Amino acid sequence: MNNTIKGVLWSGLVLPGLGELVLKCYRRGAALVLTVSVCMVLIVAKIVRQANDLFAKIEATGVAISTDDVAGVVVELLPDSGGPSYRVLMFIIAGCWLFSIVDVIMIAKKLERMKQTPTRDLTDSVKWE
């Protein structure tokens, strides 16, 4: 399997930035992995915080809760404005994912061109008289 396919598979199917790491572009790969990881952690933290708020409201009522009551509480919690919104974080993740796939393809093509270009020894082209 060539480097282009490996890089695209790692970046496209696993995590943005891993393809760059496979192709030995460590700074760019680390930046993408870190950016996407931070966004994912923020999303999970926000979901956990909202779930805790939901459970606190359910416990506060102390009565049997129907699914309609839970749905009402969930709808009430959705417009939570604390921190970056889901849309912004998901947009960042999607942008990193797309950038990573295109970037891996460009890097791999550049590496392949560099391998195909014959290197000349300067002494071969110079005639010494």
mmCIF file of N, CA and C in Angstrom, residues 8 10 15 21-22 25 36 50 53-54 57 61 65 74 77-78 80 112 122 126:
data_model
loop_
_atom_site.group_PDB
_atom_site.id
_atom_site.type_symbol
_atom_site.label_atom_id
_atom_site.label_comp_id
_atom_site.label_asym_id
_atom_site.label_seq_id
_atom_site.Cartn_x
_atom_site.Cartn_y
_atom_site.Cartn_z
ATOM 1 N N VAL A 8 -4.351 8.826 3.645
ATOM 2 C CA VAL A 8 -5.765 9.183 3.507
ATOM 3 C C VAL A 8 -6.629 8.296 4.398
ATOM 4 N N TRP A 10 -5.770 6.805 7.250
ATOM 5 C CA TRP A 10 -5.584 7.198 8.655
ATOM 6 C C TRP A 10 -6.280 8.522 8.952
ATOM 7 N N LEU A 15 -8.585 9.550 12.478
ATOM 8 C CA LEU A 15 -8.516 10.862 13.124
ATOM 9 C C LEU A 15 -7.715 11.810 12.251
ATOM 10 N N LEU A 21 1.058 12.358 10.283
ATOM 11 C CA LEU A 21 2.059 11.690 11.118
ATOM 12 C C LEU A 21 2.649 10.481 10.393
ATOM 13 N N VAL A 22 1.816 9.743 9.641
ATOM 14 C CA VAL A 22 2.306 8.610 8.863
ATOM 15 C C VAL A 22 3.312 9.083 7.817
ATOM 16 N N CYS A 25 5.071 14.327 8.706
ATOM 17 C CA CYS A 25 4.870 15.771 8.874
ATOM 18 C C CYS A 25 4.350 15.952 10.300
ATOM 19 N N VAL A 36 -8.528 18.644 16.950
ATOM 20 C CA VAL A 36 -9.720 17.790 16.913
ATOM 21 C C VAL A 36 -9.973 17.166 18.281
ATOM 22 N N GLN A 50 -24.727 18.685 30.546
ATOM 23 C CA GLN A 50 -26.167 18.744 30.304
ATOM 24 C C GLN A 50 -26.876 17.506 30.850
ATOM 25 N N ASP A 53 -27.261 18.010 34.544
ATOM 26 C CA ASP A 53 -28.359 18.949 34.807
ATOM 27 C C ASP A 53 -29.709 18.257 34.636
ATOM 28 N N LEU A 54 -29.798 17.413 33.618
ATOM 29 C CA LEU A 54 -31.037 16.686 33.377
ATOM 30 C C LEU A 54 -31.360 15.754 34.543
ATOM 31 N N LYS A 57 -32.526 17.700 37.595
ATOM 32 C CA LYS A 57 -33.919 18.140 37.500
ATOM 33 C C LYS A 57 -34.877 16.969 37.714
ATOM 34 N N THR A 61 -37.656 16.582 41.132
ATOM 35 C CA THR A 61 -39.111 16.415 41.111
ATOM 36 C C THR A 61 -39.549 15.310 42.061
ATOM 37 N N ILE A 65 -41.209 9.985 36.277
ATOM 38 C CA ILE A 65 -41.052 10.868 35.120
ATOM 39 C C ILE A 65 -41.427 10.109 33.857
ATOM 40 N N VAL A 74 -34.916 18.078 28.210
ATOM 41 C CA VAL A 74 -33.847 18.078 27.210
ATOM 42 C C VAL A 74 -33.978 19.293 26.304
ATOM 43 N N LEU A 77 -32.787 22.340 28.031
ATOM 44 C CA LEU A 77 -31.334 22.425 28.202
ATOM 45 C C LEU A 77 -30.590 22.666 26.893
ATOM 46 N N LEU A 78 -31.197 22.383 25.758
ATOM 47 C CA LEU A 78 -30.494 22.499 24.483
ATOM 48 C C LEU A 78 -29.913 23.879 24.196
ATOM 49 N N ASP A 80 -28.373 25.794 25.807
ATOM 50 C CA ASP A 80 -27.314 26.123 26.759
ATOM 51 C C ASP A 80 -26.226 26.915 26.048
ATOM 52 N N GLU A 112 6.079 11.750 -3.763
ATOM 53 C CA GLU A 112 6.252 10.884 -4.920
ATOM 54 C C GLU A 112 7.006 11.593 -6.037
ATOM 55 N N LEU A 122 26.611 17.090 -9.368
ATOM 56 C CA LEU A 122 27.122 18.274 -10.051
ATOM 57 C C LEU A 122 28.410 18.002 -10.806
ATOM 58 N N VAL A 126 29.795 19.112 -15.067
ATOM 59 C CA VAL A 126 30.898 20.067 -15.213
ATOM 60 C C VAL A 126 32.086 19.340 -15.841
#
